Amino acid sequence: MNKIDKKLHFLLGKVKEECKKVKNLSDYELKNKTLEFKERLKNGETTDDILPEAFAVCCEADYRVLGMFPYDVQILAGIALHLCYLCEMNTGEGKTLTATMPLYLNGLTGKSTILVTANEYLAIRDAEEMGQVYEFLGLSVKAGVKRDTNEKLDNDSKKDVYDADIVYTTHGSLGFDYLLNNLVHSKEDRFMRDFYYVIIDEADSVLLDSASMPLVISGSPRVQSNLYTLTDFFVTTLVEDVHYEIEDKKVWLTNKGIEYAQRYFRIDSLYSKENFDILRHVVLALRAHFLMEKDVDYVATDEGEIVLLDKSTGRKMKGMKLRGGSHQAIEEKEHLKLSQEQRSVASITYQNLFNLFPKMSGMSGTIADGKDELLEVYHKQVVIIPPNKPLARKDLPDKYFKTSEEQFDAVIKETVKRHQTGQPVLLIASLISDTEMLSKLLVQENIEHSVLNANNAFWEAEIIKEAGQKNVVTVATSMAGRGTDIRLGSGVKELGGLCVLGIGRMNNTRDERQARGRAGRQGEPGISIFYTSLEDDVCEILGEDFLEKYVEKGKYISKRRIKKLINKSQKIREESSVFQRKSSVDYDSVMQRQRTIMYKTRNDLLDGKSLDENTLIEIYKRNIDEYLKENKKMDDFTMNRYILDNLSYRIKELSVPSKNRKEYLKNYADMAFNDKKQLLGNRFSEYCRLCTLKAFDDSWVEEVDYLQQLQAAISGRSSAQRNLLFEYQREARISFEDMEKSIKKAMIRNILLGEVSFGKDNEMIILYP
């Protein structure tokens, strides 16, 4: 037993001792323990000090309210979650009940305590079911999502949610709420408390599988570019391996391609700063044509819209758009009317979101496979919690086929054979197209079945619950109904339990373990078999030419060779995903450093902090110095233009320009500043603060949007054998310095040229220049 296990078992013993003591308490005495714990925490005790007693009280409340007393292994996992480990618990081991103990303990602190889960259905279900326990013990609980995903919570409702002692929500809602909370225009509109403790359900799905796709909020529309049509046509004239190369889901121009682009667009250097927009649109067009596949990555609707597809679930992601012009590039490729391109206003990855929590833990049935990556990225150790009952499921050897036709034929035969005995069968495919093919084949065999492909989490959960009943056949994607227990119907144990048939090698072994884990919960019997072929999606990585040799030409290949190729494909795909996620962390860490500085400064401004007047005077004098450096040959007209654009709308005050233009402009700025100060009196400080906030927001939106575009465009530089991350960091540093200058110019312009009026309740209304 290692050091961690010893500590967990020691604390388990302490909790069990306390359980005996609280058993005899009345409901009133049990509820009163919450007030006692809160008082003790106020008086200097820590959550670690009161853990055994608090866990015992929660266990007893679980039993009295829900009729379920946590097993020892659940208490063990609860302790590990409180101590901020990531826990692997088998499917069906009761993760929902496990979470009540650490959530109750951390909820006693009065600080933000959150559980994030995979979808709205699970967040609402768990908040309602487990909420009864917290409310019995005197803590408040709220769900941060609505059953109807189109129904949005307003700021007041969100404030109610995040003020609750315990919050159940989804990772997407939490991420977007964090970004929106940092876009509010007054401190009264903020709705989130500082982050403290979070438990991530299905943690491997969130921290690993979803980690490389950042959450992005789009805002004000960008002026629509006329380069989409031009670059789209240019890309259709390119020849593969001559002008561009594709490798590992990336595409870039070769040296010949760069020379051809420079001739085509009549420019000297594709990579110079002034041609950044052309480069960006070329990269967008390359990706649209060679990386984004119709009916795999997106569909074109009859209404003339591009709707993205979630590759892991096959679900249509209505309302979701690719950022940075990628969506418009696909629309141009499909010859559709271009939608309005939006600026990226705020962005964050899950890695950086969850690293903001001082205390972060998580649980999943398959997280141990990613333990090395989780330790490196999140500095989190994985603890494997033993099952309450030994695993009785039989995981039969995988079956390997050359073609998908042979693969599907074998799956259907196995389904028919088991269905005839009454044994329930769950067919799990990684692609939406595969679930549709299976459904057609089952119809031909006259087998009634349900098809779940992650279109509706509420509906799926109800159907997946029934997948363990006699004679039931269910077809699902790997994500459909995740988090919902499949309970065996009467007489199913005797038939061997639920039979899980996996179709196709999945992108990683965790997804496969998750699929197998649908059967054999709590020591029940079950069977799992995977059917794979060289035409599985994962094998695309070997290349079409290579696969054609074996699949299309009818060349003989041994089962052993097929197995080796398929396993090799999966390993390459897993390694590629790990590299992508690490790259995503590295890129977003640049944005995170800037975001931390900007959000802290912004919060200070919202909370009433204002710049010292002498600092403001120093800033506008420096602005004038910089302007004069850039414009050494300045005539009276140019100088007056500068005054009108930056200092004052009136050109009368100082009649004759001094020979010393610097002195003249500074005197002019002093006069405009003092006029504004005199006009506003004791509200001048508030006015300066609001003008500065406006300058911050406008410049930060430009910076976020630029960095989003830069990350996309810079990938084209790989042909020059440069270190892409180094290039990005260098460009990001320069743009941050430029942003600082633009903030200083904008804030002074806002202060000196802003027009002020007062609304009801004497609220300051500013018309900015």
PDB file of N, CA and C in Angstrom, residues 141-200:
ATOM      1  N   VAL A 141     -28.491  24.768  -2.473  1.00  0.00           N
ATOM      2  CA  VAL A 141     -27.958  24.125  -3.689  1.00  0.00           C
ATOM      3  C   VAL A 141     -28.733  24.643  -4.897  1.00  0.00           C
ATOM      4  N   LYS A 142     -28.005  24.834  -6.020  1.00  0.00           N
ATOM      5  CA  LYS A 142     -28.647  25.314  -7.248  1.00  0.00           C
ATOM      6  C   LYS A 142     -28.024  24.616  -8.461  1.00  0.00           C
ATOM      7  N   ALA A 143     -28.826  24.502  -9.538  1.00  0.00           N
ATOM      8  CA  ALA A 143     -28.299  24.033 -10.827  1.00  0.00           C
ATOM      9  C   ALA A 143     -28.026  25.262 -11.683  1.00  0.00           C
ATOM     10  N   GLY A 144     -26.869  25.305 -12.323  1.00  0.00           N
ATOM     11  CA  GLY A 144     -26.478  26.476 -13.122  1.00  0.00           C
ATOM     12  C   GLY A 144     -26.909  26.402 -14.568  1.00  0.00           C
ATOM     13  N   VAL A 145     -27.788  25.432 -14.896  1.00  0.00           N
ATOM     14  CA  VAL A 145     -28.269  25.269 -16.277  1.00  0.00           C
ATOM     15  C   VAL A 145     -29.777  25.054 -16.260  1.00  0.00           C
ATOM     16  N   LYS A 146     -30.385  25.219 -17.424  1.00  0.00           N
ATOM     17  CA  LYS A 146     -31.828  24.997 -17.576  1.00  0.00           C
ATOM     18  C   LYS A 146     -32.054  23.750 -18.420  1.00  0.00           C
ATOM     19  N   ARG A 147     -33.233  23.124 -18.213  1.00  0.00           N
ATOM     20  CA  ARG A 147     -33.576  21.934 -18.999  1.00  0.00           C
ATOM     21  C   ARG A 147     -33.612  22.266 -20.489  1.00  0.00           C
ATOM     22  N   ASP A 148     -34.205  23.421 -20.817  1.00  0.00           N
ATOM     23  CA  ASP A 148     -34.220  23.889 -22.201  1.00  0.00           C
ATOM     24  C   ASP A 148     -32.954  24.710 -22.426  1.00  0.00           C
ATOM     25  N   THR A 149     -32.040  24.184 -23.245  1.00  0.00           N
ATOM     26  CA  THR A 149     -30.732  24.838 -23.415  1.00  0.00           C
ATOM     27  C   THR A 149     -30.845  26.200 -24.107  1.00  0.00           C
ATOM     28  N   ASN A 150     -31.995  26.469 -24.762  1.00  0.00           N
ATOM     29  CA  ASN A 150     -32.198  27.777 -25.397  1.00  0.00           C
ATOM     30  C   ASN A 150     -32.598  28.841 -24.373  1.00  0.00           C
ATOM     31  N   GLU A 151     -33.021  28.387 -23.179  1.00  0.00           N
ATOM     32  CA  GLU A 151     -33.448  29.323 -22.144  1.00  0.00           C
ATOM     33  C   GLU A 151     -32.221  29.792 -21.365  1.00  0.00           C
ATOM     34  N   LYS A 152     -31.915  31.054 -21.453  1.00  0.00           N
ATOM     35  CA  LYS A 152     -30.709  31.583 -20.823  1.00  0.00           C
ATOM     36  C   LYS A 152     -31.031  32.236 -19.467  1.00  0.00           C
ATOM     37  N   LEU A 153     -30.100  32.113 -18.539  1.00  0.00           N
ATOM     38  CA  LEU A 153     -30.254  32.768 -17.229  1.00  0.00           C
ATOM     39  C   LEU A 153     -29.763  34.208 -17.327  1.00  0.00           C
ATOM     40  N   ASP A 154     -30.519  35.148 -16.727  1.00  0.00           N
ATOM     41  CA  ASP A 154     -30.023  36.518 -16.704  1.00  0.00           C
ATOM     42  C   ASP A 154     -29.037  36.676 -15.537  1.00  0.00           C
ATOM     43  N   ASN A 155     -28.408  37.854 -15.444  1.00  0.00           N
ATOM     44  CA  ASN A 155     -27.358  38.071 -14.440  1.00  0.00           C
ATOM     45  C   ASN A 155     -27.865  37.878 -13.008  1.00  0.00           C
ATOM     46  N   ASP A 156     -29.090  38.342 -12.731  1.00  0.00           N
ATOM     47  CA  ASP A 156     -29.634  38.186 -11.374  1.00  0.00           C
ATOM     48  C   ASP A 156     -29.821  36.711 -11.025  1.00  0.00           C
ATOM     49  N   SER A 157     -30.329  35.933 -11.994  1.00  0.00           N
ATOM     50  CA  SER A 157     -30.519  34.488 -11.770  1.00  0.00           C
ATOM     51  C   SER A 157     -29.176  33.802 -11.565  1.00  0.00           C
ATOM     52  N   LYS A 158     -28.177  34.223 -12.358  1.00  0.00           N
ATOM     53  CA  LYS A 158     -26.836  33.627 -12.213  1.00  0.00           C
ATOM     54  C   LYS A 158     -26.236  33.971 -10.855  1.00  0.00           C
ATOM     55  N   LYS A 159     -26.513  35.177 -10.382  1.00  0.00           N
ATOM     56  CA  LYS A 159     -25.998  35.573  -9.065  1.00  0.00           C
ATOM     57  C   LYS A 159     -26.604  34.674  -7.986  1.00  0.00           C
ATOM     58  N   ASP A 160     -27.901  34.389  -8.096  1.00  0.00           N
ATOM     59  CA  ASP A 160     -28.563  33.470  -7.156  1.00  0.00           C
ATOM     60  C   ASP A 160     -27.906  32.097  -7.194  1.00  0.00           C
ATOM     61  N   VAL A 161     -27.598  31.644  -8.416  1.00  0.00           N
ATOM     62  CA  VAL A 161     -26.977  30.316  -8.584  1.00  0.00           C
ATOM     63  C   VAL A 161     -25.620  30.284  -7.896  1.00  0.00           C
ATOM     64  N   TYR A 162     -24.742  31.231  -8.258  1.00  0.00           N
ATOM     65  CA  TYR A 162     -23.367  31.181  -7.756  1.00  0.00           C
ATOM     66  C   TYR A 162     -23.232  31.615  -6.291  1.00  0.00           C
ATOM     67  N   ASP A 163     -24.283  32.205  -5.749  1.00  0.00           N
ATOM     68  CA  ASP A 163     -24.279  32.516  -4.315  1.00  0.00           C
ATOM     69  C   ASP A 163     -24.653  31.300  -3.467  1.00  0.00           C
ATOM     70  N   ALA A 164     -25.196  30.255  -4.102  1.00  0.00           N
ATOM     71  CA  ALA A 164     -25.577  29.040  -3.358  1.00  0.00           C
ATOM     72  C   ALA A 164     -24.326  28.377  -2.796  1.00  0.00           C
ATOM     73  N   ASP A 165     -24.506  27.635  -1.684  1.00  0.00           N
ATOM     74  CA  ASP A 165     -23.365  26.942  -1.062  1.00  0.00           C
ATOM     75  C   ASP A 165     -22.761  25.913  -2.016  1.00  0.00           C
ATOM     76  N   ILE A 166     -23.646  25.225  -2.776  1.00  0.00           N
ATOM     77  CA  ILE A 166     -23.191  24.171  -3.694  1.00  0.00           C
ATOM     78  C   ILE A 166     -23.878  24.369  -5.033  1.00  0.00           C
ATOM     79  N   VAL A 167     -23.092  24.316  -6.117  1.00  0.00           N
ATOM     80  CA  VAL A 167     -23.626  24.523  -7.468  1.00  0.00           C
ATOM     81  C   VAL A 167     -23.319  23.300  -8.331  1.00  0.00           C
ATOM     82  N   TYR A 168     -24.342  22.812  -9.039  1.00  0.00           N
ATOM     83  CA  TYR A 168     -24.159  21.768 -10.053  1.00  0.00           C
ATOM     84  C   TYR A 168     -24.336  22.429 -11.422  1.00  0.00           C
ATOM     85  N   THR A 169     -23.359  22.269 -12.305  1.00  0.00           N
ATOM     86  CA  THR A 169     -23.461  22.880 -13.630  1.00  0.00           C
ATOM     87  C   THR A 169     -22.672  22.051 -14.639  1.00  0.00           C
ATOM     88  N   THR A 170     -22.601  22.509 -15.875  1.00  0.00           N
ATOM     89  CA  THR A 170     -21.787  21.825 -16.885  1.00  0.00           C
ATOM     90  C   THR A 170     -20.489  22.607 -17.077  1.00  0.00           C
ATOM     91  N   HIS A 171     -19.471  21.939 -17.621  1.00  0.00           N
ATOM     92  CA  HIS A 171     -18.172  22.615 -17.798  1.00  0.00           C
ATOM     93  C   HIS A 171     -18.286  23.758 -18.806  1.00  0.00           C
ATOM     94  N   GLY A 172     -19.111  23.578 -19.853  1.00  0.00           N
ATOM     95  CA  GLY A 172     -19.282  24.649 -20.839  1.00  0.00           C
ATOM     96  C   GLY A 172     -19.935  25.884 -20.228  1.00  0.00           C
ATOM     97  N   SER A 173     -21.009  25.656 -19.439  1.00  0.00           N
ATOM     98  CA  SER A 173     -21.707  26.795 -18.804  1.00  0.00           C
ATOM     99  C   SER A 173     -20.791  27.537 -17.847  1.00  0.00           C
ATOM    100  N   LEU A 174     -20.007  26.789 -17.071  1.00  0.00           N
ATOM    101  CA  LEU A 174     -19.087  27.416 -16.114  1.00  0.00           C
ATOM    102  C   LEU A 174     -18.053  28.268 -16.848  1.00  0.00           C
ATOM    103  N   GLY A 175     -17.494  27.722 -17.927  1.00  0.00           N
ATOM    104  CA  GLY A 175     -16.467  28.452 -18.680  1.00  0.00           C
ATOM    105  C   GLY A 175     -17.005  29.737 -19.286  1.00  0.00           C
ATOM    106  N   PHE A 176     -18.166  29.647 -19.925  1.00  0.00           N
ATOM    107  CA  PHE A 176     -18.745  30.851 -20.540  1.00  0.00           C
ATOM    108  C   PHE A 176     -19.170  31.859 -19.477  1.00  0.00           C
ATOM    109  N   ASP A 177     -19.687  31.376 -18.343  1.00  0.00           N
ATOM    110  CA  ASP A 177     -20.068  32.295 -17.257  1.00  0.00           C
ATOM    111  C   ASP A 177     -18.844  33.038 -16.728  1.00  0.00           C
ATOM    112  N   TYR A 178     -17.718  32.335 -16.632  1.00  0.00           N
ATOM    113  CA  TYR A 178     -16.476  32.983 -16.172  1.00  0.00           C
ATOM    114  C   TYR A 178     -16.073  34.110 -17.125  1.00  0.00           C
ATOM    115  N   LEU A 179     -16.136  33.827 -18.426  1.00  0.00           N
ATOM    116  CA  LEU A 179     -15.758  34.849 -19.414  1.00  0.00           C
ATOM    117  C   LEU A 179     -16.738  36.027 -19.383  1.00  0.00           C
ATOM    118  N   LEU A 180     -18.045  35.708 -19.322  1.00  0.00           N
ATOM    119  CA  LEU A 180     -19.058  36.772 -19.293  1.00  0.00           C
ATOM    120  C   LEU A 180     -18.944  37.626 -18.032  1.00  0.00           C
ATOM    121  N   ASN A 181     -18.594  36.985 -16.918  1.00  0.00           N
ATOM    122  CA  ASN A 181     -18.440  37.702 -15.648  1.00  0.00           C
ATOM    123  C   ASN A 181     -17.313  38.732 -15.721  1.00  0.00           C
ATOM    124  N   ASN A 182     -16.363  38.486 -16.626  1.00  0.00           N
ATOM    125  CA  ASN A 182     -15.254  39.423 -16.804  1.00  0.00           C
ATOM    126  C   ASN A 182     -15.475  40.393 -17.963  1.00  0.00           C
ATOM    127  N   LEU A 183     -16.727  40.425 -18.452  1.00  0.00           N
ATOM    128  CA  LEU A 183     -17.066  41.389 -19.504  1.00  0.00           C
ATOM    129  C   LEU A 183     -18.112  42.401 -19.033  1.00  0.00           C
ATOM    130  N   VAL A 184     -18.548  42.271 -17.768  1.00  0.00           N
ATOM    131  CA  VAL A 184     -19.605  43.177 -17.271  1.00  0.00           C
ATOM    132  C   VAL A 184     -19.067  44.611 -17.165  1.00  0.00           C
ATOM    133  N   HIS A 185     -20.006  45.578 -17.208  1.00  0.00           N
ATOM    134  CA  HIS A 185     -19.593  46.985 -17.227  1.00  0.00           C
ATOM    135  C   HIS A 185     -19.684  47.675 -15.864  1.00  0.00           C
ATOM    136  N   SER A 186     -20.234  46.990 -14.869  1.00  0.00           N
ATOM    137  CA  SER A 186     -20.240  47.572 -13.521  1.00  0.00           C
ATOM    138  C   SER A 186     -20.121  46.460 -12.500  1.00  0.00           C
ATOM    139  N   LYS A 187     -19.598  46.788 -11.322  1.00  0.00           N
ATOM    140  CA  LYS A 187     -19.381  45.745 -10.309  1.00  0.00           C
ATOM    141  C   LYS A 187     -20.701  45.132  -9.857  1.00  0.00           C
ATOM    142  N   GLU A 188     -21.813  45.877  -9.983  1.00  0.00           N
ATOM    143  CA  GLU A 188     -23.129  45.336  -9.581  1.00  0.00           C
ATOM    144  C   GLU A 188     -23.564  44.205 -10.505  1.00  0.00           C
ATOM    145  N   ASP A 189     -23.047  44.185 -11.739  1.00  0.00           N
ATOM    146  CA  ASP A 189     -23.446  43.149 -12.713  1.00  0.00           C
ATOM    147  C   ASP A 189     -22.662  41.856 -12.559  1.00  0.00           C
ATOM    148  N   ARG A 190     -21.595  41.883 -11.750  1.00  0.00           N
ATOM    149  CA  ARG A 190     -20.828  40.637 -11.554  1.00  0.00           C
ATOM    150  C   ARG A 190     -21.673  39.630 -10.799  1.00  0.00           C
ATOM    151  N   PHE A 191     -21.618  38.373 -11.212  1.00  0.00           N
ATOM    152  CA  PHE A 191     -22.491  37.369 -10.594  1.00  0.00           C
ATOM    153  C   PHE A 191     -21.729  36.184 -10.004  1.00  0.00           C
ATOM    154  N   MET A 192     -20.417  36.138 -10.197  1.00  0.00           N
ATOM    155  CA  MET A 192     -19.647  34.991  -9.692  1.00  0.00           C
ATOM    156  C   MET A 192     -18.827  35.379  -8.481  1.00  0.00           C
ATOM    157  N   ARG A 193     -18.687  34.415  -7.578  1.00  0.00           N
ATOM    158  CA  ARG A 193     -17.738  34.599  -6.467  1.00  0.00           C
ATOM    159  C   ARG A 193     -16.376  34.080  -6.908  1.00  0.00           C
ATOM    160  N   ASP A 194     -15.346  34.385  -6.145  1.00  0.00           N
ATOM    161  CA  ASP A 194     -14.017  33.839  -6.451  1.00  0.00           C
ATOM    162  C   ASP A 194     -14.084  32.320  -6.413  1.00  0.00           C
ATOM    163  N   PHE A 195     -13.382  31.676  -7.352  1.00  0.00           N
ATOM    164  CA  PHE A 195     -13.354  30.215  -7.385  1.00  0.00           C
ATOM    165  C   PHE A 195     -12.676  29.653  -6.129  1.00  0.00           C
ATOM    166  N   TYR A 196     -13.165  28.491  -5.657  1.00  0.00           N
ATOM    167  CA  TYR A 196     -12.535  27.852  -4.505  1.00  0.00           C
ATOM    168  C   TYR A 196     -12.350  26.345  -4.729  1.00  0.00           C
ATOM    169  N   TYR A 197     -13.479  25.589  -4.801  1.00  0.00           N
ATOM    170  CA  TYR A 197     -13.374  24.129  -4.884  1.00  0.00           C
ATOM    171  C   TYR A 197     -14.254  23.604  -6.012  1.00  0.00           C
ATOM    172  N   VAL A 198     -13.713  22.728  -6.837  1.00  0.00           N
ATOM    173  CA  VAL A 198     -14.501  22.132  -7.920  1.00  0.00           C
ATOM    174  C   VAL A 198     -14.246  20.627  -8.007  1.00  0.00           C
ATOM    175  N   ILE A 199     -15.320  19.883  -8.263  1.00  0.00           N
ATOM    176  CA  ILE A 199     -15.213  18.459  -8.611  1.00  0.00           C
ATOM    177  C   ILE A 199     -15.651  18.339 -10.069  1.00  0.00           C
ATOM    178  N   ILE A 200     -14.830  17.705 -10.901  1.00  0.00           N
ATOM    179  CA  ILE A 200     -15.164  17.533 -12.311  1.00  0.00           C
ATOM    180  C   ILE A 200     -15.592  16.085 -12.534  1.00  0.00           C
TER     181      ILE A 200
END
